[in-house]
Short mmCIF file of C-alpha atoms and ligand atoms in Angstrom, two decimals:
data_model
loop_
_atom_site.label_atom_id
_atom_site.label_comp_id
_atom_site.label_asym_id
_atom_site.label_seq_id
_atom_site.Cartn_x
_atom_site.Cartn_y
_atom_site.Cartn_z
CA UNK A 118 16.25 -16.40 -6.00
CA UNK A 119 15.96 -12.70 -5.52
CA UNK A 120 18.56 -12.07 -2.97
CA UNK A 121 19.90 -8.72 -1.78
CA UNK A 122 23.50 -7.95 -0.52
CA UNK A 123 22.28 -7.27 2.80
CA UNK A 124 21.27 -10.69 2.88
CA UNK A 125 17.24 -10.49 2.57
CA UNK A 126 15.04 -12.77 0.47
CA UNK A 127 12.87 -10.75 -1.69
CA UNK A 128 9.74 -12.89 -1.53
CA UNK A 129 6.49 -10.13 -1.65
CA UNK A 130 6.06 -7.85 -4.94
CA UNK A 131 3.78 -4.41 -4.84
CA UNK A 132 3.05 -4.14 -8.16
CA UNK A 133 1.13 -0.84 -9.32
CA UNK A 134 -1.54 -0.78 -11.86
CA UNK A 135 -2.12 2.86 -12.38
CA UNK A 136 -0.50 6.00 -11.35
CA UNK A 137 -4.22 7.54 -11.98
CA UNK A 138 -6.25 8.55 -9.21
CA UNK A 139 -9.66 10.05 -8.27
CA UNK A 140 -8.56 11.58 -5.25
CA UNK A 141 -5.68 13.82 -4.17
CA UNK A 142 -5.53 13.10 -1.12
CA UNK A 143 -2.57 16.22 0.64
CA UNK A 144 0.09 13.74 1.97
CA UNK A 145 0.34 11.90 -1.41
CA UNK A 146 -1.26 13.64 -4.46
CA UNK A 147 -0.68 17.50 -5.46
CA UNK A 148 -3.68 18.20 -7.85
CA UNK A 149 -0.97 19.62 -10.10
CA UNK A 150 0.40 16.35 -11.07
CA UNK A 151 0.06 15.09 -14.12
CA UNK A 152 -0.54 11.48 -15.25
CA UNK A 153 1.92 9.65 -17.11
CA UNK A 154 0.38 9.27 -20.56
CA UNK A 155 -1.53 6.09 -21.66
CA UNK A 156 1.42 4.41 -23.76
CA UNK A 157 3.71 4.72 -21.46
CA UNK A 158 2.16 2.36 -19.14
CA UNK A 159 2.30 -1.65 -19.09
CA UNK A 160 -0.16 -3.73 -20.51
CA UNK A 161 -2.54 -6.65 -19.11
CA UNK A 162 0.30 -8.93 -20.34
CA UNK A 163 3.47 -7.12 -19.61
CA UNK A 164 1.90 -7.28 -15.71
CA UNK A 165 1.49 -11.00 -15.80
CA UNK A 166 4.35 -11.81 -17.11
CA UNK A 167 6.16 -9.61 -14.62
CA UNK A 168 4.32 -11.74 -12.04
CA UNK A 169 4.85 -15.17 -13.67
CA UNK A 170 9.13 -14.04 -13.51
CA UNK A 171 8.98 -12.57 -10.21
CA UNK A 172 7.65 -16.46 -8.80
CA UNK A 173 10.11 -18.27 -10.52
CA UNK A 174 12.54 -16.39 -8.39
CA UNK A 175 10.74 -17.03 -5.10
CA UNK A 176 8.07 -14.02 -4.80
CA UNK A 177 5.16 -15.72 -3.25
CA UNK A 178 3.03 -12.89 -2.89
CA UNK A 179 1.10 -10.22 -4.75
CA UNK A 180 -0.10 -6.89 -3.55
CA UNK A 181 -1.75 -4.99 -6.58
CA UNK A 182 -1.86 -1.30 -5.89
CA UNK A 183 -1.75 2.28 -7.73
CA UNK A 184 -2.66 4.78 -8.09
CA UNK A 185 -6.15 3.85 -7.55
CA UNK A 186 -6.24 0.38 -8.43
CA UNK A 187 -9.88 0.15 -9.42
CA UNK A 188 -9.24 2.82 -12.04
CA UNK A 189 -6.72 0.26 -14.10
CA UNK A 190 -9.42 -0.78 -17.01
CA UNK A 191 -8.19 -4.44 -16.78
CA UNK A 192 -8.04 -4.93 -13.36
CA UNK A 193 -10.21 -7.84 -12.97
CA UNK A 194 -8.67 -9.70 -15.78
CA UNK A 195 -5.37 -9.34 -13.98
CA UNK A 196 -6.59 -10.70 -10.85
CA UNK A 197 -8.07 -13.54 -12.43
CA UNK A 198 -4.85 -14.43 -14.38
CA UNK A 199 -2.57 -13.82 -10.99
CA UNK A 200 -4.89 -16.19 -8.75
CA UNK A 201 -4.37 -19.09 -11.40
CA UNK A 202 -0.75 -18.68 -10.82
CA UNK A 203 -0.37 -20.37 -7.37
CA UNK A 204 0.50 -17.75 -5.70
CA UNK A 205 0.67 -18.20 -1.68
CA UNK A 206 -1.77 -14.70 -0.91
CA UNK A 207 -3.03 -11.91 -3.05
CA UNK A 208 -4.17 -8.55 -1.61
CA UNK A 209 -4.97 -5.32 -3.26
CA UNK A 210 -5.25 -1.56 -1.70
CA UNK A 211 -7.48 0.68 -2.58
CA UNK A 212 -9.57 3.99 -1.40
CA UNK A 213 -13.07 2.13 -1.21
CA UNK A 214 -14.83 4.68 -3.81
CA UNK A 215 -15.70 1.70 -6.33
CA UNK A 216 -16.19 -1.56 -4.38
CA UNK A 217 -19.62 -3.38 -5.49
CA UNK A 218 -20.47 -6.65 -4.30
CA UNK A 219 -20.72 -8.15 -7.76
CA UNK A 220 -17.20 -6.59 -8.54
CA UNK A 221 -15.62 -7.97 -4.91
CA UNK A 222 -17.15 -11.55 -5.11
CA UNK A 223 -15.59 -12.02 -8.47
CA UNK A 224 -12.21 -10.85 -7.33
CA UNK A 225 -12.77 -13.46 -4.42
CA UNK A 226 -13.74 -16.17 -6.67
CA UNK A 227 -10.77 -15.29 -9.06
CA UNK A 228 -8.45 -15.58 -6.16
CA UNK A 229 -7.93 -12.20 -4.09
CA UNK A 230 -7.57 -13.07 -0.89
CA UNK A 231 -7.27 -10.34 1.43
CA UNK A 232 -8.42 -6.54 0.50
CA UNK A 233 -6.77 -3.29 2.14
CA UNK A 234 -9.30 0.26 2.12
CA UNK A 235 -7.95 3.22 2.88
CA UNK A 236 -9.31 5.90 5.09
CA UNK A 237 -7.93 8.89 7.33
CA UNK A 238 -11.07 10.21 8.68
CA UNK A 239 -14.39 9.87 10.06
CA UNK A 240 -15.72 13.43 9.38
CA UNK A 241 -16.92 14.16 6.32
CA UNK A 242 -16.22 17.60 6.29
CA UNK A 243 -12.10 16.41 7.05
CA UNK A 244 -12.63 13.61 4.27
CA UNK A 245 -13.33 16.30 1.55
CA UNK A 246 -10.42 18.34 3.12
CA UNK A 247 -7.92 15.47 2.99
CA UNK A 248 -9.17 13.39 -0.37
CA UNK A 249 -10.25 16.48 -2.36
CA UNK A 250 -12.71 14.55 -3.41
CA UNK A 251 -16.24 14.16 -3.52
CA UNK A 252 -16.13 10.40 -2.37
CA UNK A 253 -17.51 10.10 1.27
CA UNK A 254 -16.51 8.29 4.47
CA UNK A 255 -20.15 6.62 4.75
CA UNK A 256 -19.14 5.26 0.85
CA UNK A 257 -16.04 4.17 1.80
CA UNK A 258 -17.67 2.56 4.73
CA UNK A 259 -20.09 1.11 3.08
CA UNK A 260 -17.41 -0.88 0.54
CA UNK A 261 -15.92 -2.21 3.80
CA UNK A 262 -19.15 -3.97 4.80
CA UNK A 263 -19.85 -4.89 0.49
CA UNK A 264 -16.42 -6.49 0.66
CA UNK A 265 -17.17 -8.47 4.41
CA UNK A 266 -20.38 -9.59 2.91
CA UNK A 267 -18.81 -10.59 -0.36
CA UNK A 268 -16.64 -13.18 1.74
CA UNK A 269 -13.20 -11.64 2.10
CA UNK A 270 -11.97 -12.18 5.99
CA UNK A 271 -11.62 -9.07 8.38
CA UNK A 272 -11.17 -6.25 6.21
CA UNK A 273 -8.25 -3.98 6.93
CA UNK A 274 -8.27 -0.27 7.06
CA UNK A 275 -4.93 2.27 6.79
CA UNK A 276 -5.21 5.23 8.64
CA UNK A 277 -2.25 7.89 7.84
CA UNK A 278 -1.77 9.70 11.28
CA UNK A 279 -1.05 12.99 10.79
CA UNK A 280 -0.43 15.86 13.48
CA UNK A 281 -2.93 18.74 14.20
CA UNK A 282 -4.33 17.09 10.37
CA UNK A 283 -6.72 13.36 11.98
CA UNK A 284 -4.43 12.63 15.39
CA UNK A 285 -7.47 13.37 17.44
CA UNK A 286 -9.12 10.66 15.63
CA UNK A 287 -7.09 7.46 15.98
CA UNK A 288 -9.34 6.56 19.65
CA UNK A 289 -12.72 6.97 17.01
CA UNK A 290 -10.69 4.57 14.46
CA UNK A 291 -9.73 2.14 17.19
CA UNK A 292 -13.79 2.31 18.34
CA UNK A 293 -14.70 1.58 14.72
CA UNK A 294 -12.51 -1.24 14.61
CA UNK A 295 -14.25 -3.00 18.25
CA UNK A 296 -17.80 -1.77 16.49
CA UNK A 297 -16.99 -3.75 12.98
CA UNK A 298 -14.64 -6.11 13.89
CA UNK A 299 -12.00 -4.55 11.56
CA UNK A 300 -8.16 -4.71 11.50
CA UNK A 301 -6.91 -1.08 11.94
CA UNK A 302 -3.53 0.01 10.33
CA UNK A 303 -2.34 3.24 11.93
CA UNK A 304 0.73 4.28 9.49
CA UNK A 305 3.24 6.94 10.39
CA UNK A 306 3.40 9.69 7.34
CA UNK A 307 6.29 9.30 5.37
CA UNK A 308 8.20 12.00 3.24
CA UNK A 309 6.09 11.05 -0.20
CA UNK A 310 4.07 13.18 -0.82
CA UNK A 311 4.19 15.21 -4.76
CA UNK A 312 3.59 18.08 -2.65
CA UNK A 313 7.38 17.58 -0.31
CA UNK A 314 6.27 19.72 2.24
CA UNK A 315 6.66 17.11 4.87
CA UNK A 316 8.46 17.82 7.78
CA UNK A 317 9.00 15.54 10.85
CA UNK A 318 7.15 17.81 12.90
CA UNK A 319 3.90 16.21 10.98
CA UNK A 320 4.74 12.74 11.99
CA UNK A 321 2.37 11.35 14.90
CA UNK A 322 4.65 8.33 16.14
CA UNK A 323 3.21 4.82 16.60
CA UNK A 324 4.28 5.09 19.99
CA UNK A 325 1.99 8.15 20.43
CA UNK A 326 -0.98 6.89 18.87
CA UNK A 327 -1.07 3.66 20.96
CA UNK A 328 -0.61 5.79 24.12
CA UNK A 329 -3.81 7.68 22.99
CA UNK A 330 -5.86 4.40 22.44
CA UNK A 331 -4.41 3.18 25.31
CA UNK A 332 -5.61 5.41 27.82
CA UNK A 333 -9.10 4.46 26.85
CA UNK A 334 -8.58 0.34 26.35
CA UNK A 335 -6.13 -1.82 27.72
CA UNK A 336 -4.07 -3.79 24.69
CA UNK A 337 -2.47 -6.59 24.32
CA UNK A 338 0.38 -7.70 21.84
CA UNK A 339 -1.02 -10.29 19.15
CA UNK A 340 1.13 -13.30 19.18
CA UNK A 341 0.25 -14.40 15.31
CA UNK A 342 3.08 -11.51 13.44
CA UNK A 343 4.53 -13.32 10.67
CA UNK A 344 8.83 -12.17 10.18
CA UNK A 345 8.08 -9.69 7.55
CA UNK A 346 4.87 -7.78 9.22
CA UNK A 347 4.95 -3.87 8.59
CA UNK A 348 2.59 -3.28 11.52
CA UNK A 349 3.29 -4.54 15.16
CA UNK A 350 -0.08 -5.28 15.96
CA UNK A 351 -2.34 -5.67 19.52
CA UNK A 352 -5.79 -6.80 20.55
CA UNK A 353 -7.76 -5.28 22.93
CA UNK A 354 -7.48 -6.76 26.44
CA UNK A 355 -11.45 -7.21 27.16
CA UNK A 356 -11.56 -9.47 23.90
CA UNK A 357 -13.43 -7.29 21.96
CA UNK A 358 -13.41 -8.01 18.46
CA UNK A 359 -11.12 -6.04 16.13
CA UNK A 360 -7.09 -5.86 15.69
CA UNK A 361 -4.95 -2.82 15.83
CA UNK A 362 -1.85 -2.66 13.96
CA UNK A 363 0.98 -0.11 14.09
CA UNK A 364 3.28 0.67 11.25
CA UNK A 365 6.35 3.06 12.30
CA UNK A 366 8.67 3.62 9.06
CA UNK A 367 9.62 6.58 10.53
CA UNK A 368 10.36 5.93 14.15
CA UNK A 369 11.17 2.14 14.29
CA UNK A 370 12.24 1.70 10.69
CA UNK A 371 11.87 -2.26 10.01
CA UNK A 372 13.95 -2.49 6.91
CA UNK A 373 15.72 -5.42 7.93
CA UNK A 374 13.34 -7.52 7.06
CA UNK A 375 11.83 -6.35 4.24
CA UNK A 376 11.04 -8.76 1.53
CA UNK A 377 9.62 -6.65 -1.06
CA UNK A 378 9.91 -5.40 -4.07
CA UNK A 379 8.54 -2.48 -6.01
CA UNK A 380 7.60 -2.43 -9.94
CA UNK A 381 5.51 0.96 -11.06
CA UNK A 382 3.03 1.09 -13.50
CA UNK A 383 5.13 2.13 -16.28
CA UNK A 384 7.75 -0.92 -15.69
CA UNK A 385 10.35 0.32 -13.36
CA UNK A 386 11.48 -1.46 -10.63
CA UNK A 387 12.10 0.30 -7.38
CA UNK A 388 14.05 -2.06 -4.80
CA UNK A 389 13.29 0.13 -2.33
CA UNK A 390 9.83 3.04 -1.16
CA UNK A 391 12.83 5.45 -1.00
CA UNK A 392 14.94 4.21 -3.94
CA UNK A 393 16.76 6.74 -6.11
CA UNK A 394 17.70 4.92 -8.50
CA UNK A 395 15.05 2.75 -11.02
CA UNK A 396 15.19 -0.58 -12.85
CA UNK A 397 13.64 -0.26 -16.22
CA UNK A 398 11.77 -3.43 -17.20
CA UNK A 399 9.67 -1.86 -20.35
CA UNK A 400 12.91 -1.94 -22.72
CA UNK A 401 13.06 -5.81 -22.01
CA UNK A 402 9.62 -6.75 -22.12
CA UNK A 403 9.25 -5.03 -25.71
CA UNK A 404 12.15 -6.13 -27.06
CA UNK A 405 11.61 -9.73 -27.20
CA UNK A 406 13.71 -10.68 -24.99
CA UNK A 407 13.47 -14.08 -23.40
CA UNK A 408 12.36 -15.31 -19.21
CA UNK A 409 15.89 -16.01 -18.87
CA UNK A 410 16.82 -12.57 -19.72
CA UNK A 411 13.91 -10.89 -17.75
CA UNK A 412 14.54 -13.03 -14.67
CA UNK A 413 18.60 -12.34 -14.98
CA UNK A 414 17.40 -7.99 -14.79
CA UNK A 415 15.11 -8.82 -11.89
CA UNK A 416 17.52 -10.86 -10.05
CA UNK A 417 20.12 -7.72 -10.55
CA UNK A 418 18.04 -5.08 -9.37
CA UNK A 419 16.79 -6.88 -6.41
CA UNK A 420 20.58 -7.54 -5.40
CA UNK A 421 20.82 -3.72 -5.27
CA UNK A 422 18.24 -3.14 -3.08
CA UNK A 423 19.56 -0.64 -0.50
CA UNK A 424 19.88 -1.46 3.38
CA UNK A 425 17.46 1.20 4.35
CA UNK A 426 15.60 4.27 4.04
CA UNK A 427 17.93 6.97 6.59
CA UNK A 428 14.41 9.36 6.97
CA UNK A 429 15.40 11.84 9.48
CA UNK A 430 19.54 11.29 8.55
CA UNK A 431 21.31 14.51 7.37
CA UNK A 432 21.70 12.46 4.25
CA UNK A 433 18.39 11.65 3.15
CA UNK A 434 16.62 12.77 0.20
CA UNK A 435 13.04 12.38 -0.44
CA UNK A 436 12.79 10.29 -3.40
CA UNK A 437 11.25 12.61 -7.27
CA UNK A 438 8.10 9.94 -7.23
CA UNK A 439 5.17 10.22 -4.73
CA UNK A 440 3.45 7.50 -3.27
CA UNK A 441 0.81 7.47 -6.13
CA UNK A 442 3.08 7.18 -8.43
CA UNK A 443 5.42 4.11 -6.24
CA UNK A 444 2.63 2.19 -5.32
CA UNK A 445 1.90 1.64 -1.46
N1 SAM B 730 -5.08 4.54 -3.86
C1 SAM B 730 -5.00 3.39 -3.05
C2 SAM B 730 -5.24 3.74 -1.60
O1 SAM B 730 -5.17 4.91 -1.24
O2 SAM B 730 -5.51 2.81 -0.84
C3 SAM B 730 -3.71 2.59 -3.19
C4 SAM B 730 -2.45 3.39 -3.33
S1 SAM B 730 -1.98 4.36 -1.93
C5 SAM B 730 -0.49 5.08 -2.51
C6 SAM B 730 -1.45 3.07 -0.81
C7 SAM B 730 -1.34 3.48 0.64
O3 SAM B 730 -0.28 4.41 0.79
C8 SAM B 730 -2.57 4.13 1.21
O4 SAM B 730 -3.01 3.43 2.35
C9 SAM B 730 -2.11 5.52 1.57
O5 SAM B 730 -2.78 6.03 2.68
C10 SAM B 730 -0.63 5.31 1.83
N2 SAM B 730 0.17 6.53 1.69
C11 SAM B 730 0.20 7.37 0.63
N3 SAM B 730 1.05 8.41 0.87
C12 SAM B 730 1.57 8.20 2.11
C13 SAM B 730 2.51 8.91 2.94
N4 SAM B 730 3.07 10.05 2.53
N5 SAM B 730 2.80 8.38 4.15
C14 SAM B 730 2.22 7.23 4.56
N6 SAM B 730 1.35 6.51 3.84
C15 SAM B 730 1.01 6.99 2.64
FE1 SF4 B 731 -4.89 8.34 -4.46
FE2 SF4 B 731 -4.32 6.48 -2.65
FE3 SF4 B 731 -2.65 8.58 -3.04
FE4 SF4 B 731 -4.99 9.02 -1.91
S1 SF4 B 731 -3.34 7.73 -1.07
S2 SF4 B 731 -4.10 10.20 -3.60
S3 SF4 B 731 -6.29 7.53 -2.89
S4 SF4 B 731 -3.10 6.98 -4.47
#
């Protein structure tokens, strides 16, 4: 099993698929990043085999992210490979700009079971701001609804709440999640962006963005939170539809029971969002080396997985990758 020396099961893998994007969006992309080049990144089989080594040391589930995930040329050949491997749930994340309904009903049918948009804004004028791009919140909002009507259960949205940036928004995202019956992810900003100009000055809590919804709608806590749940999440008191979740890395760090693990697009495994230090798979994968070998690397990375992330410590340093180039 992947175990850690803190004593946590590693049983959920983010794997990334790209570290290309379309956007560049401020708190995770600097447009003057570049790409990694094209070689340097893992092929269609390299991922599944990564997958197929990760489960035979308990991972049970697959979130495939980026980068933009959609961008990764083979994307839907992965996901159909991945959902014939038994795994327990597969999600993916992704901005929205290229969900079709002929695209999202053959991830469904190939086994992708739960998909994760992301989304900071309602205004269009703020969504060009944020994304720098030219993709626009009624597109985005439209893949929601392409992706409902495809089949895939309640989509969820991520909001990253930043201060004097969306914060006056969150009450509009928690109205949008009643109107659509969507699950609502409010996420604290973390210090990941290329650009490292965060400060904790930017950082609208959790605790401060539920006070704001909650002056207009009563909550109430849901009771269903699996163990290793990012996001404490609530329901609104009238029963309306729609779920609010709220994910505090920042101000309630929950690292004790994280069960994940990391692996970039180019092979390197990152125990931890905030790791410094990186576990290169690529080396073994093309040097023929055998399961037992690859399984043996994962199981010693995984065991130095650190206890957690000390943002806001006098000792912490923001990690050299951004999010884009992590995976989320
Ligand atoms: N491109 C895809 C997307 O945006 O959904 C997948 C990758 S993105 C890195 C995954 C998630 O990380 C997104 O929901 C994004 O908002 C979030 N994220 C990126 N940078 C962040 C930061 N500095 N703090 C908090 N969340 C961040
Ligand atoms: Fe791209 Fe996602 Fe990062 Fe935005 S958050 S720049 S969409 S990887």
């Amino acid at each position: 099993m992947l175990l850690d020396t803190h004593g946590r099961h590693i049983t959920d893998l983010r794997l990334s698929v790209t570290d290309r994007c379309n956007f560049r969006c401020t708190y995770c992309l600097d447009p003057g990043v570049r790409f990694l080049p094209r070689q340097e990144l893992l092929h269609l089989d390299e991922y599944v085999r990564i997958i197929a080594a990760c489960m035979s040391r308990g991972v049970r589930t697959l979130r495939i992210t980026g980068g933009e995930p959609t961008l990764y040329p083979e994307l839907d050949e992965l996901i159909l490979e991945a959902g014939a491997m038994g795994l327990d749930d597969m999600a993916m994340t992704t901005n929205g700009w290229a969900v079709d309904g002929e695209r999202a009903r053959r991830w469904l049918d190939s086994g992708l079971r739960r998909l994760t948009f992301s989304l900071d804004t309602l205004r269009e004028d703020r969504m060009k701001e944020i994304t720098r791009s030219r993709t626009s919140v009624k597109q985005v909002l439209r893949s929601i609804e392409v992706a409902r009507e495809a089949g895939f259960p309640r989509p969820k949205l991520n909001m990253v709440v930043m201060r004097d940036v969306n914060e006056d928004e969150v009450v509009d995202f928690a109205q949008l999640a009643r109107d659509r019956d969507l699950d609502v992810r409010f996420i604290e900003f973390m210090p990941l962006g290329s650009a490292r100009d965060w400060t904790s000055k930017d950082v609208h809590t959790a605790r401060e963005t539920r006070a704001a919804i909650e002056s207009r709608w009563s909550l109430r806590p849901f009771d269903g939170d699996h163990a290793h749940s990012t996001s404490v999440n609530w329901t609104f008191a009238d029963g309306a539809d729609g779920k609010l979740g709220f994910i505090a890395p920042v101000s309630q760090p929950f690292c004790g029971a994280c069960n994940r693990l990391r692996i970039t697009a180019e092979g390197r495994i990152r125990p931890c969002l905030f790791s410094h230090d990186e576990w290169d798979l690529k080396p073994i994968l093309r040097r023929g080396s055998s399961n037992v070998e690859l399984e043996r690397f994962l199981i010693d990375a995984a065991w130095n997985k650190q206890s957690g992330h000390a943002i806001g410590e006098e000792t912490f340093e923001q990690p050299e990758r951004s999010m884009s180039a992590i995976g989320g």
